PDB file of C-alpha atoms in Angstrom:
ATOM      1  CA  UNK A 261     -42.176 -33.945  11.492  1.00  0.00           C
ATOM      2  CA  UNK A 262     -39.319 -36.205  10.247  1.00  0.00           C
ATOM      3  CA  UNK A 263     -37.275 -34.800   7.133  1.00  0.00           C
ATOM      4  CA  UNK A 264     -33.324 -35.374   6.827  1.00  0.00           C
ATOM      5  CA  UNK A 265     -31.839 -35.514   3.336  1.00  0.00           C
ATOM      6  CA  UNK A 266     -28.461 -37.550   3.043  1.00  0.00           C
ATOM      7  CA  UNK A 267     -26.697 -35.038   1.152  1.00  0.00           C
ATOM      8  CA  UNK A 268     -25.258 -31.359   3.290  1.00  0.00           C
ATOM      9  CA  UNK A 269     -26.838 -28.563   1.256  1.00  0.00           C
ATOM     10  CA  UNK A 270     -25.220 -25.351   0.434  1.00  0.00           C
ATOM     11  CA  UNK A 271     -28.203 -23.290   0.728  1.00  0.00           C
ATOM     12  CA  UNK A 272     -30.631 -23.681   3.729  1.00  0.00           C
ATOM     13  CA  UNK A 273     -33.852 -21.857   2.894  1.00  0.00           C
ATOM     14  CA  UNK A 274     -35.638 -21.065   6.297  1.00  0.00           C
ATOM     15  CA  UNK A 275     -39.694 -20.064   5.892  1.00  0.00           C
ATOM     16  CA  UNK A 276     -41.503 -19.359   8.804  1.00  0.00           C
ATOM     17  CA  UNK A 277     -45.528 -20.467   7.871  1.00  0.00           C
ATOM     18  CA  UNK A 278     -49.009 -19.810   9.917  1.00  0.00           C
ATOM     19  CA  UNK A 279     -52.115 -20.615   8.591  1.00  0.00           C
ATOM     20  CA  UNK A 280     -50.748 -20.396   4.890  1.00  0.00           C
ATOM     21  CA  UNK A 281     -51.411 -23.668   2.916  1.00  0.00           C
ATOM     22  CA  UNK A 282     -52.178 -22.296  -0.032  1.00  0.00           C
ATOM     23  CA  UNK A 283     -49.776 -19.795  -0.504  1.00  0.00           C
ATOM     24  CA  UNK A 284     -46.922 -22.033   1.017  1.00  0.00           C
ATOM     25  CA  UNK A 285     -47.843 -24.655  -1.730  1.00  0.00           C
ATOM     26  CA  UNK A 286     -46.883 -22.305  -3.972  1.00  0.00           C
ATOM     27  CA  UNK A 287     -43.556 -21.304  -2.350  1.00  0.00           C
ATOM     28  CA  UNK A 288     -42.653 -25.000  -1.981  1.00  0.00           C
ATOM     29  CA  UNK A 289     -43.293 -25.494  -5.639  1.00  0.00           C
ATOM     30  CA  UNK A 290     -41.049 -22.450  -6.525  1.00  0.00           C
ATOM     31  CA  UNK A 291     -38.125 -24.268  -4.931  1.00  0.00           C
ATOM     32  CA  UNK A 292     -38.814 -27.239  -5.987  1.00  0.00           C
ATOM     33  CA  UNK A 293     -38.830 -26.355  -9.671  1.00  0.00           C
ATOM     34  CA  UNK A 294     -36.167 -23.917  -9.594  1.00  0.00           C
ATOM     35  CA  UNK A 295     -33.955 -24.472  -7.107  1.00  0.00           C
ATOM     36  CA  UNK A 296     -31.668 -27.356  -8.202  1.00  0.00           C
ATOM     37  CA  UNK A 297     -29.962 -30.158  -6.169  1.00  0.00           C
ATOM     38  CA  UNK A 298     -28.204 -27.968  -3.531  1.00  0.00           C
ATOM     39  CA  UNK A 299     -30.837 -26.593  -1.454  1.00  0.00           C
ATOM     40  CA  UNK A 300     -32.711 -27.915   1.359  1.00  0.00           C
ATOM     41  CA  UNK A 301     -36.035 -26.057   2.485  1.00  0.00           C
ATOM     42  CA  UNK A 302     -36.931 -25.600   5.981  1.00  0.00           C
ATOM     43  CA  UNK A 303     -40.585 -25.202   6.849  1.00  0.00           C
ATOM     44  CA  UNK A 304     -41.329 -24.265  10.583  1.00  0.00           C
ATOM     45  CA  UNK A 305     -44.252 -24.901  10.932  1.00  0.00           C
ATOM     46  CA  UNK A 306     -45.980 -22.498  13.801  1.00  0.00           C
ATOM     47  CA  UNK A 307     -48.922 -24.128  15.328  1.00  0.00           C
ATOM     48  CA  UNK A 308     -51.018 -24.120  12.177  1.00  0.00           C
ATOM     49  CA  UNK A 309     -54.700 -25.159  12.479  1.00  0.00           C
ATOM     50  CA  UNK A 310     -55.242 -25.481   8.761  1.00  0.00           C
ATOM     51  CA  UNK A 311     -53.773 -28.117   6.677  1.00  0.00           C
ATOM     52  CA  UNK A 312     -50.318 -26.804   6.481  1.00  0.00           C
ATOM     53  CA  UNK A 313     -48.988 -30.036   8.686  1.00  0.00           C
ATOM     54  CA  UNK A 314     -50.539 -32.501   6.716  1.00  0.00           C
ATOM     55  CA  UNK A 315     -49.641 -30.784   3.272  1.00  0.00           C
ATOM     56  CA  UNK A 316     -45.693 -30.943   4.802  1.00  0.00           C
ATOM     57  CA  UNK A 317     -45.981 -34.745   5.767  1.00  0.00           C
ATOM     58  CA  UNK A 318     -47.072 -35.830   2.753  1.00  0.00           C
ATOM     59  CA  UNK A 319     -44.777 -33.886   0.608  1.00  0.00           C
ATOM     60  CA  UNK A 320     -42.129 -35.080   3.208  1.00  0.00           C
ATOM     61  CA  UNK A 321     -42.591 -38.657   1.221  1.00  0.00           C
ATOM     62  CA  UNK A 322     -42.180 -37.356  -2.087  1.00  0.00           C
ATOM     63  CA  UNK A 323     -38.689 -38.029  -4.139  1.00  0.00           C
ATOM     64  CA  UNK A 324     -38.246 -34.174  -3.657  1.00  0.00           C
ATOM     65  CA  UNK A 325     -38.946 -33.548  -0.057  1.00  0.00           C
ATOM     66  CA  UNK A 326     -37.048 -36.724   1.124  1.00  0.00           C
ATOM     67  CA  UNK A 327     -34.340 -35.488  -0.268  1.00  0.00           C
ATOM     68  CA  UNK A 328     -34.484 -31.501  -0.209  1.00  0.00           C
ATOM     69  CA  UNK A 329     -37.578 -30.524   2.595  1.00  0.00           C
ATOM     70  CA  UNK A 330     -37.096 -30.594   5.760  1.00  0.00           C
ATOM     71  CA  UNK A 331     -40.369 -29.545   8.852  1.00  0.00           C
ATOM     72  CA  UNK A 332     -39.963 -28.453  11.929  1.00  0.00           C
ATOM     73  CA  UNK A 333     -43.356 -27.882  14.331  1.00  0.00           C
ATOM     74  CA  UNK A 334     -43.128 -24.607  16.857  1.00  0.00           C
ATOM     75  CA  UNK A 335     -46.200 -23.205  18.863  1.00  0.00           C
ATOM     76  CA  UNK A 336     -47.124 -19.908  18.229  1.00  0.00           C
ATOM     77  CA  UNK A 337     -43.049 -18.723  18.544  1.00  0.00           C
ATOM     78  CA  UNK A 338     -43.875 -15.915  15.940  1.00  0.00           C
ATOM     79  CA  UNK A 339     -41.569 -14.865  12.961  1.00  0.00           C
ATOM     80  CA  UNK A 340     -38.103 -14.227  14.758  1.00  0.00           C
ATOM     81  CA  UNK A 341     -38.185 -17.064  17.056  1.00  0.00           C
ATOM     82  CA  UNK A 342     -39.293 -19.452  14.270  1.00  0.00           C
ATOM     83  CA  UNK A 343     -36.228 -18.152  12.217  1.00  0.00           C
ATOM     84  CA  UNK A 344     -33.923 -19.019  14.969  1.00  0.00           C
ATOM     85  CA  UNK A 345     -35.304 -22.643  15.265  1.00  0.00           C
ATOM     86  CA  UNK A 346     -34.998 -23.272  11.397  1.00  0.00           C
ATOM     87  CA  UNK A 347     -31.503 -21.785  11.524  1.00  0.00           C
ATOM     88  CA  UNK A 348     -30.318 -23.967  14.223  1.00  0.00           C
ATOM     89  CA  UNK A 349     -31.931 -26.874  12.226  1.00  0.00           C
ATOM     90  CA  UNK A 350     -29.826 -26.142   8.998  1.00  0.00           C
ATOM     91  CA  UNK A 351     -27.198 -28.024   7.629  1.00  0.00           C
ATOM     92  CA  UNK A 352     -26.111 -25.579   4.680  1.00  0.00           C
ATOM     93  CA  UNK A 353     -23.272 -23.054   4.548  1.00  0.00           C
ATOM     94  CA  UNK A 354     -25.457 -20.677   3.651  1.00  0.00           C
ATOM     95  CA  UNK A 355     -29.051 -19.496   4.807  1.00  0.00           C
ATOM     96  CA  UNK A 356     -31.734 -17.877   3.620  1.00  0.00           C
ATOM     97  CA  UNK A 357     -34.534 -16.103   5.366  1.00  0.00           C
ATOM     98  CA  UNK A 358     -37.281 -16.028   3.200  1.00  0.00           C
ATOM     99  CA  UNK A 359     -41.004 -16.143   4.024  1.00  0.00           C
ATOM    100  CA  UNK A 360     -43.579 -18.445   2.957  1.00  0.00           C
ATOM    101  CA  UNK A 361     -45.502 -15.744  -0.087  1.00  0.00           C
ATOM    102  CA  UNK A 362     -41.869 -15.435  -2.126  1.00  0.00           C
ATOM    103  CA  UNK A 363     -42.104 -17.715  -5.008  1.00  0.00           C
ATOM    104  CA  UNK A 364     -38.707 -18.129  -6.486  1.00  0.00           C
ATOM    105  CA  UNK A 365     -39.124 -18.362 -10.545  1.00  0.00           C
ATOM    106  CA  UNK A 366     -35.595 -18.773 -12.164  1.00  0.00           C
ATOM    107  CA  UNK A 367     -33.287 -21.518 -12.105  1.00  0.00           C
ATOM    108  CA  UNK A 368     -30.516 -18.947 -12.379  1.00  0.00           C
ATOM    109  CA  UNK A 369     -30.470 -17.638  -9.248  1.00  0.00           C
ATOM    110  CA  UNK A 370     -29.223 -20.170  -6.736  1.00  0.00           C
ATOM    111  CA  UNK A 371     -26.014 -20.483  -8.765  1.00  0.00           C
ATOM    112  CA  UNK A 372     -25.855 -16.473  -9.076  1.00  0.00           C
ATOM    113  CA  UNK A 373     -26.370 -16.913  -4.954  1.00  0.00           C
ATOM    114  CA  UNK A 374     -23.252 -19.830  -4.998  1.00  0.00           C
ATOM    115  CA  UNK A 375     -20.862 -18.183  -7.086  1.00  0.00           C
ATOM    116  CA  UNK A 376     -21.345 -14.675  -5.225  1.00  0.00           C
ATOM    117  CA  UNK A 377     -20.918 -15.511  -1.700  1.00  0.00           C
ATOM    118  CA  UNK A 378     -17.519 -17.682  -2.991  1.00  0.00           C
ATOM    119  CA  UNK A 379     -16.272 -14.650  -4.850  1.00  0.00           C
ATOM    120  CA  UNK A 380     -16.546 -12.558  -2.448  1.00  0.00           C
ATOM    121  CA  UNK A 381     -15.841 -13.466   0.972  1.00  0.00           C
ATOM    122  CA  UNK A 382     -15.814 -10.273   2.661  1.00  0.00           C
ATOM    123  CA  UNK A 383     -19.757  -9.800   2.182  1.00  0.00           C
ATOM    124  CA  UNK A 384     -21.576 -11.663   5.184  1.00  0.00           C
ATOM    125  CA  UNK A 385     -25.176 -10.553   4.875  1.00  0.00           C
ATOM    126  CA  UNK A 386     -26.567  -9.991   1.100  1.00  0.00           C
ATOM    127  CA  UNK A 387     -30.156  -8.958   0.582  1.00  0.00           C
ATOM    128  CA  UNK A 388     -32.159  -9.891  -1.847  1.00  0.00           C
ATOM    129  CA  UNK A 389     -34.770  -7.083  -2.558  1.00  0.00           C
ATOM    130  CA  UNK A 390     -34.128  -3.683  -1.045  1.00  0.00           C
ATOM    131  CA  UNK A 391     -31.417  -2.760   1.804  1.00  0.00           C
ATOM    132  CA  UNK A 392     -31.520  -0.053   4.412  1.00  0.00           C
ATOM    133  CA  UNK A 393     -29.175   3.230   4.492  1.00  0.00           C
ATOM    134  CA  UNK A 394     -29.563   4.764   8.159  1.00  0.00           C
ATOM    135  CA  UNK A 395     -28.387   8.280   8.146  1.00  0.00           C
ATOM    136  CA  UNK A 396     -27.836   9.844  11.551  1.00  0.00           C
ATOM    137  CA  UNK A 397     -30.799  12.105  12.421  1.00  0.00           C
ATOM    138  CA  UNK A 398     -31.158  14.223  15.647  1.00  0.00           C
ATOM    139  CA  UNK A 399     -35.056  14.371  15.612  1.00  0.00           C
ATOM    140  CA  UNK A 400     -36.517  12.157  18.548  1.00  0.00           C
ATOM    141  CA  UNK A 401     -38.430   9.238  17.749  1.00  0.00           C
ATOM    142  CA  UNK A 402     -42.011  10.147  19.312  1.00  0.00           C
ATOM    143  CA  UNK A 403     -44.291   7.796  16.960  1.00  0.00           C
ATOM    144  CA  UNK A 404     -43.474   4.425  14.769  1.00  0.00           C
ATOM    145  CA  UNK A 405     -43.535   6.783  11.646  1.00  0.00           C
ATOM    146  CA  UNK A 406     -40.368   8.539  12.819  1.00  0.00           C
ATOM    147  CA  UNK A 407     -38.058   5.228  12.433  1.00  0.00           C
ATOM    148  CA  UNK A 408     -39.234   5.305   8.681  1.00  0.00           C
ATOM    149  CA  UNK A 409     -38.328   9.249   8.271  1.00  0.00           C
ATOM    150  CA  UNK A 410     -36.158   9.263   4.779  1.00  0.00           C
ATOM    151  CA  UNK A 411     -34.325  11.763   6.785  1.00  0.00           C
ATOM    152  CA  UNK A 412     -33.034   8.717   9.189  1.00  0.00           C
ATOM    153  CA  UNK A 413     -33.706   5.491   6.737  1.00  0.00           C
ATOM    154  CA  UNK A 414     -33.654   4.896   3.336  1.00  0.00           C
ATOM    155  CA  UNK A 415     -34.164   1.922   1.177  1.00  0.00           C
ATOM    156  CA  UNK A 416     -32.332   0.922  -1.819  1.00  0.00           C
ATOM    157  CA  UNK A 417     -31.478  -1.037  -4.912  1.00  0.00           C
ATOM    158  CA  UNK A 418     -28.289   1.157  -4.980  1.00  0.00           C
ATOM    159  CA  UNK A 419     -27.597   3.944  -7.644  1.00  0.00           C
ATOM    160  CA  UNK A 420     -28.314   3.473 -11.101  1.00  0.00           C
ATOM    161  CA  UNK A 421     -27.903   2.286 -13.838  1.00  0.00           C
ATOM    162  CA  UNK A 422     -24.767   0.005 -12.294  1.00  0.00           C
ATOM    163  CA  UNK A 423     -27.569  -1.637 -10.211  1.00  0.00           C
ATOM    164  CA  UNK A 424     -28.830  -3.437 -12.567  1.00  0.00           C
ATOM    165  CA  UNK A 425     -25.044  -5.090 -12.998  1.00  0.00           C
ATOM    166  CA  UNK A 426     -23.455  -4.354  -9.048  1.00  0.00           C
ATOM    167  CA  UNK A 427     -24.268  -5.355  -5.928  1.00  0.00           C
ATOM    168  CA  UNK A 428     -24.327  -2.710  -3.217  1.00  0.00           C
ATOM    169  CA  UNK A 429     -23.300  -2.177   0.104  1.00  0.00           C
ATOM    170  CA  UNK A 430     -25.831  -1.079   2.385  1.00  0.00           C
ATOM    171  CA  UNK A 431     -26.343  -0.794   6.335  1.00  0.00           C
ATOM    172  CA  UNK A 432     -29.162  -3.142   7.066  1.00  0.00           C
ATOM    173  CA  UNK A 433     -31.509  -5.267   5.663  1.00  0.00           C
ATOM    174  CA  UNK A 434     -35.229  -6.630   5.081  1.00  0.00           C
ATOM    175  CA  UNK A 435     -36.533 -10.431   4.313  1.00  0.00           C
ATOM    176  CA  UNK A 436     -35.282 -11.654   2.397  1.00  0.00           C
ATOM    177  CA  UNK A 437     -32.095 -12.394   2.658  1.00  0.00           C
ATOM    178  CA  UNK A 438     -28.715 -14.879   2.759  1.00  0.00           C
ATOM    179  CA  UNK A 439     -26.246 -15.021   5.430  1.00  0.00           C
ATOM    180  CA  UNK A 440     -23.070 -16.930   5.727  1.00  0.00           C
ATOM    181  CA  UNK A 441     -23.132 -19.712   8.383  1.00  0.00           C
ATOM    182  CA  UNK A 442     -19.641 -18.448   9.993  1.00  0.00           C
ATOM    183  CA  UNK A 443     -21.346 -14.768  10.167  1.00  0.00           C
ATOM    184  CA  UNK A 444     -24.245 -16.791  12.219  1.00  0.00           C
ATOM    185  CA  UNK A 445     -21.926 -18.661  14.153  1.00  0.00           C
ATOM    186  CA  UNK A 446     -19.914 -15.285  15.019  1.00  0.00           C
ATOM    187  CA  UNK A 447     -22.696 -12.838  16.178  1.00  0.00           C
ATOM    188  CA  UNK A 448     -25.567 -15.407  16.738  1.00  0.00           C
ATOM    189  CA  UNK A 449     -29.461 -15.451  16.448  1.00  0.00           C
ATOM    190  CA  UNK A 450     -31.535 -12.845  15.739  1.00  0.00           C
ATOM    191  CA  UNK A 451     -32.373 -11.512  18.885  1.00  0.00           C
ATOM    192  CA  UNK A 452     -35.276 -12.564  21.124  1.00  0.00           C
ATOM    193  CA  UNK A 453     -34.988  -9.059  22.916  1.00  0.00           C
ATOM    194  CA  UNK A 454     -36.896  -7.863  19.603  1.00  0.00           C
ATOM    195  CA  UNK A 455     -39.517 -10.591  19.754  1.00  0.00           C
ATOM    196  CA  UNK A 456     -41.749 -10.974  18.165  1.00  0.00           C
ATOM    197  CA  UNK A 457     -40.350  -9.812  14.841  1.00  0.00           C
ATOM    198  CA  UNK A 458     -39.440  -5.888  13.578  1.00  0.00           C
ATOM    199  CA  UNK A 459     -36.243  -4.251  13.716  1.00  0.00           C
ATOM    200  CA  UNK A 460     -34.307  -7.848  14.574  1.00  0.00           C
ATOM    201  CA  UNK A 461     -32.844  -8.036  10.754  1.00  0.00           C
ATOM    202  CA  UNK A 462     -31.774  -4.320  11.147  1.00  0.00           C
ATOM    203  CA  UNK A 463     -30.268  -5.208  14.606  1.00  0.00           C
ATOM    204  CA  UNK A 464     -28.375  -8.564  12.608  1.00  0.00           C
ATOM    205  CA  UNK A 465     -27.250  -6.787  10.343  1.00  0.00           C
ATOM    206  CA  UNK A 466     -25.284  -4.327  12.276  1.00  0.00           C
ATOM    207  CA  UNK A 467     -23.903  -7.049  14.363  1.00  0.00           C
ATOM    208  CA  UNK A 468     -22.256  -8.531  11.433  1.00  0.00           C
ATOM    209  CA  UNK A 469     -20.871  -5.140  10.048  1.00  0.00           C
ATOM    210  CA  UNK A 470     -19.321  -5.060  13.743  1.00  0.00           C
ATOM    211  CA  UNK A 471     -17.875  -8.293  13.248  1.00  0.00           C
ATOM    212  CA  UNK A 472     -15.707  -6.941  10.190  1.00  0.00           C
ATOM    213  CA  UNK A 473     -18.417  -8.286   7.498  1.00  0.00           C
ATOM    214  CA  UNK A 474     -20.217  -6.224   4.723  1.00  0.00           C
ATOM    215  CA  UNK A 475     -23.585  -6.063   3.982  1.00  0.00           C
ATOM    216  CA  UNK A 476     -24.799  -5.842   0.248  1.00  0.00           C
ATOM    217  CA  UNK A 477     -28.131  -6.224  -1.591  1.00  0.00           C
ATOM    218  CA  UNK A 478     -29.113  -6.696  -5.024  1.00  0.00           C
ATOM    219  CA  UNK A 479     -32.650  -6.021  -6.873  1.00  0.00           C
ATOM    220  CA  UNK A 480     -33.512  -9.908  -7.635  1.00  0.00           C
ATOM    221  CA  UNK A 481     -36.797  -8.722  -6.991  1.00  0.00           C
ATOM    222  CA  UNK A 482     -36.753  -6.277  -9.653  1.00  0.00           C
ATOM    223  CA  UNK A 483     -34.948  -8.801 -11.869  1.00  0.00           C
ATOM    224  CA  UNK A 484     -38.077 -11.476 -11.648  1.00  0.00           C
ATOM    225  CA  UNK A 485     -35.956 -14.042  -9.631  1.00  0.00           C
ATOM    226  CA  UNK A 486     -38.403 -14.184  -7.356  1.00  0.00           C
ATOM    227  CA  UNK A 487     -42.174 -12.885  -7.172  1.00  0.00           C
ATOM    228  CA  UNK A 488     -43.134 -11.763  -3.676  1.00  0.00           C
ATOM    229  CA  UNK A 489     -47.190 -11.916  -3.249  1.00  0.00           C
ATOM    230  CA  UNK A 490     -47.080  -9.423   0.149  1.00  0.00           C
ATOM    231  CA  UNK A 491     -48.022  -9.821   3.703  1.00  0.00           C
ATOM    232  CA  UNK A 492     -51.131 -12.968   3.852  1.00  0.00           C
ATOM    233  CA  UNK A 493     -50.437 -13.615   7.724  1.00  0.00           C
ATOM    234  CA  UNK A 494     -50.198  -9.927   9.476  1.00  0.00           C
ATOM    235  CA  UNK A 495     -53.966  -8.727   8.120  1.00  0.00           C
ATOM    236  CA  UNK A 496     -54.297  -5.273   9.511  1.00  0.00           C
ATOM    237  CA  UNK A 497     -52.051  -4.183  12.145  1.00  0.00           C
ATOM    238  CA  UNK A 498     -53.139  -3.213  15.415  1.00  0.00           C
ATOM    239  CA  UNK A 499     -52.281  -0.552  17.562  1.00  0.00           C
ATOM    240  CA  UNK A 500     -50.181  -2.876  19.532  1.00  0.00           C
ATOM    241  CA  UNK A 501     -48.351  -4.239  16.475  1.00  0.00           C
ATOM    242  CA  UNK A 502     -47.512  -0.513  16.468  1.00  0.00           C
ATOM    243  CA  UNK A 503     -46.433   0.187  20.120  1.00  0.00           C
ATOM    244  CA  UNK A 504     -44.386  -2.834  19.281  1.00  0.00           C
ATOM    245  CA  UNK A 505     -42.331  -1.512  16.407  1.00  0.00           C
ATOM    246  CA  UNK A 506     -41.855   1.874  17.974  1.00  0.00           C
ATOM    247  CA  UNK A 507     -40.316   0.076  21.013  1.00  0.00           C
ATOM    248  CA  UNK A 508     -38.054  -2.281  18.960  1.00  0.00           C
ATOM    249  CA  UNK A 509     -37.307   0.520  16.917  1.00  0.00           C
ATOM    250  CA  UNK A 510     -36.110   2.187  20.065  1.00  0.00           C
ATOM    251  CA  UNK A 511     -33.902  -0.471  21.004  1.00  0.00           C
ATOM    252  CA  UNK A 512     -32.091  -0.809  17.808  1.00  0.00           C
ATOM    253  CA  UNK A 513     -31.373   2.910  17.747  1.00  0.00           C
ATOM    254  CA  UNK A 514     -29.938   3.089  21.123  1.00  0.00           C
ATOM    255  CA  UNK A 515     -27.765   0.496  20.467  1.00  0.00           C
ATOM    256  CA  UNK A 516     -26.276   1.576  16.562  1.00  0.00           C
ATOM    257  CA  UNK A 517     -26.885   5.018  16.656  1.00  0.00           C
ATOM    258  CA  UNK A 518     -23.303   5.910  17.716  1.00  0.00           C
ATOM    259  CA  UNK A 519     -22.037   3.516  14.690  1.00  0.00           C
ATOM    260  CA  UNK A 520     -24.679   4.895  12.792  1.00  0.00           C
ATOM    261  CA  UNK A 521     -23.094   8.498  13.064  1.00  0.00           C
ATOM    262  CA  UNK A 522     -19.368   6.931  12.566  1.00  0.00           C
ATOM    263  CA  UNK A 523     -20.056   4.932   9.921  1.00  0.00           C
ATOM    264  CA  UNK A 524     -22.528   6.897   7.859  1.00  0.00           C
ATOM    265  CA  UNK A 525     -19.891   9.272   5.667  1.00  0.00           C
ATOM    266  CA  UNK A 526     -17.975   6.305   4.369  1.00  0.00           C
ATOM    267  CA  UNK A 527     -17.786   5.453   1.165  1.00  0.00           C
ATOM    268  CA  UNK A 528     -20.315   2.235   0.245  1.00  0.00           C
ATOM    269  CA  UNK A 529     -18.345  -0.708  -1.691  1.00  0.00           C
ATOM    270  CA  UNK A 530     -19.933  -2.210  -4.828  1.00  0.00           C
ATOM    271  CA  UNK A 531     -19.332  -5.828  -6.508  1.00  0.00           C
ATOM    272  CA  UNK A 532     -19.924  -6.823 -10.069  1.00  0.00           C
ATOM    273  CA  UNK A 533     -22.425  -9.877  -9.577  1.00  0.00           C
ATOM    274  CA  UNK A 534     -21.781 -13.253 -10.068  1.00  0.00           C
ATOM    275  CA  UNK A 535     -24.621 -13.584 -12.836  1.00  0.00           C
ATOM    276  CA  UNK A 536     -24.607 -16.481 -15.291  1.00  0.00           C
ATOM    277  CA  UNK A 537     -25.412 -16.389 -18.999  1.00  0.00           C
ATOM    278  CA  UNK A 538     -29.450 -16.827 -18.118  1.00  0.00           C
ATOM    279  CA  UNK A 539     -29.072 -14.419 -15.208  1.00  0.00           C
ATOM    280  CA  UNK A 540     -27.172 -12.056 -17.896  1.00  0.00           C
ATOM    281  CA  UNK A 541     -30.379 -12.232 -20.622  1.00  0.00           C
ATOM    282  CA  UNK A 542     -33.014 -11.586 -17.815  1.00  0.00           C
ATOM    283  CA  UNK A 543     -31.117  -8.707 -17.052  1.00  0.00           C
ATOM    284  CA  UNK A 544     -31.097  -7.598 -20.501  1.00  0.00           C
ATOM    285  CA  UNK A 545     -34.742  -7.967 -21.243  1.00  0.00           C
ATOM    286  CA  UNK A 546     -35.763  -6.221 -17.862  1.00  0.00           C
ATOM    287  CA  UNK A 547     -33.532  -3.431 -18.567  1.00  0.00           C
ATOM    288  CA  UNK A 548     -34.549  -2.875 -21.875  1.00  0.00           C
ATOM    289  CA  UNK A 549     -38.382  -3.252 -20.210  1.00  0.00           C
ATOM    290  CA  UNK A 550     -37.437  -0.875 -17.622  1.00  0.00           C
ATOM    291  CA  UNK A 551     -36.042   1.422 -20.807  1.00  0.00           C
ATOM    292  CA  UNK A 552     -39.709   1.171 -22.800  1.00  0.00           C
ATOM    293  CA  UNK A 553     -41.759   2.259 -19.951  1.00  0.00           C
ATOM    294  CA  UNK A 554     -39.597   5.116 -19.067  1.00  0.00           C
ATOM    295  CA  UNK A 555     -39.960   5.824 -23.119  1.00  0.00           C
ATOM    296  CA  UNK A 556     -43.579   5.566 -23.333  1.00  0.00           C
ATOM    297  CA  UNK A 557     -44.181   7.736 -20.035  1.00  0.00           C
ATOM    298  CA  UNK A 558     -41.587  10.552 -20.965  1.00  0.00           C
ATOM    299  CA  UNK A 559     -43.853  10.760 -24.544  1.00  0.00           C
ATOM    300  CA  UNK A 560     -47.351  10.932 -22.266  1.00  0.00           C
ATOM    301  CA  UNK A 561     -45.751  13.444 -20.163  1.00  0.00           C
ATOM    302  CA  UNK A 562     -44.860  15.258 -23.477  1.00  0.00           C
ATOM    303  CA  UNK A 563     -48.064  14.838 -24.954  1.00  0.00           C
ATOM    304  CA  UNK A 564     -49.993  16.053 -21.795  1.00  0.00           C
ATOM    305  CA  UNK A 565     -48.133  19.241 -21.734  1.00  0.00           C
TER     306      UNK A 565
END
């Protein structure tokens, strides 16, 4: 699936696809409206028996995707391994891994992306919904609901209100997010031991705090950079799907837990982001959103008493 734009991007976006035409379509269009001239988006394409090939090779001839898509074909290599392969396909000193039902909507944030990772060179790893806080927690871990125990993980947007104008450092991290090519070429892949996908970001992300990186995150979700639609390819999970996050979950504890317990009392680092002027008036409008609802339901709460 040929693809090879003349220009190096800065920003590699990496989206795994199965079976998701429709919804990739509108991913593709996301980027391709909003994402400016220094990104290149790369599909891998896993074995799809819909149309998803033959969407990619004819956008492939468009102005756009000669010059900013790029396809890749795997066989049923699953999430992780399909990151991997589009990571070792990208050109860009950055890259993102972002899955095929995020729809970025703002031309604002790829230069918000840019400017942060150059201000800042001590943060490796910045997420771009929620992060992960793992607290150390002496409780075994009998079922796959005991990784998720608030007592042992937490996710967050960091503390308000500063959230809305800070970045945050965190432990770990979720899809999706950005990570410097030198982190990548440092630590390496996710790894296949946690194949075929759960627990392999957390596992990443801990490798690149060992390497002497931080690891931050940011609310763009919140902020309307980017509109996630939610899982179209996992359906209902099975039992196994379970049996396999309880054993990955496993793996990453017995491997961090002893930096978990270290690290855990330290004091978590914020940054002022890197916004720009339209990045700067979303923010305003969400907050002041965010401030009307909180209004309205304090006065029903009132009312109702």
């Amino acid at each position: 699936m040929p693809g090879a734009p003349d220009t190096v991007p800065l920003l590699s976006v990496v989206t795994p696809t199965f079976n998701n035409e429709a919804v990739l379509r509108r991913s593709i269009e996301g980027w391709r409206g909003h994402g400016g001239d220094a990104i290149e988006v790369i599909v891998v394409e896993d074995g799809c028996r819909d149309g998803t090939a033959a969407y990619l090779e004819a956008e492939l001839q468009t102005t756009w995707g000669r010059a900013h898509l790029r396809g890749v074909h795997e066989e049923d290599a699953h999430e992780l391994r399909c990151t991997n392969r589009g990571f070792s396909e990208a050109r860009g000193a950055l890259l993102a891994a972002w899955q095929d039902d995020m729809f970025l909507q703002v031309p604002w944030f790829v230069p918000e992306i840019l400017s942060t990772f150059d201000a800042y060179p001590e943060i490796g790893l910045l997420c771009l919904s929620r992060g992960l806080l793992c607290l150390p927690c002496e409780e075994p871990i009998e079922r796959w609901q005991d990784l998720s125990d608030w007592n042992r993980l937490q996710s967050t947007i960091g503390i308000g209100p500063s959230n809305w104008v800070n970045l945050q450092e965190v432990d770990a991290v979720i899809r999706p997010w950005i990570v410097r090519r030198t982190c990548l070429d440092r630590v390496g892949m996710l790894d296949e031991a946690f194949r075929p996908t759960e627990w392999d970001e957390a596992d990443f992300a801990f490798r690149v705090r060992h390497a002497g990186w931080k690891v931050a995150t940011y609310g763009y979700e919140r902020l309307g950079a980017y509109f996630h639609f939610g899982s179209t390819t996992l359906g209902n999970p099975s039992a196994a799907y379970y049996e396999r996050v309880l054993r990955n979950g496993r793996l990453f504890h017995s491997r961090w837990d002893d930096k978990i317990r270290r690290d855990h009392p330290r004091v978590r680092k914020t940054w002022r982001r890197r916004a720009t002027a339209g990045g700067w008036l979303a923010t305003a409008a969400r907050m002041a959103r965010a401030g009307a609802s909180r209004f309205r339901g304090a006065r029903a709460k009132a009312g109702s008493a």
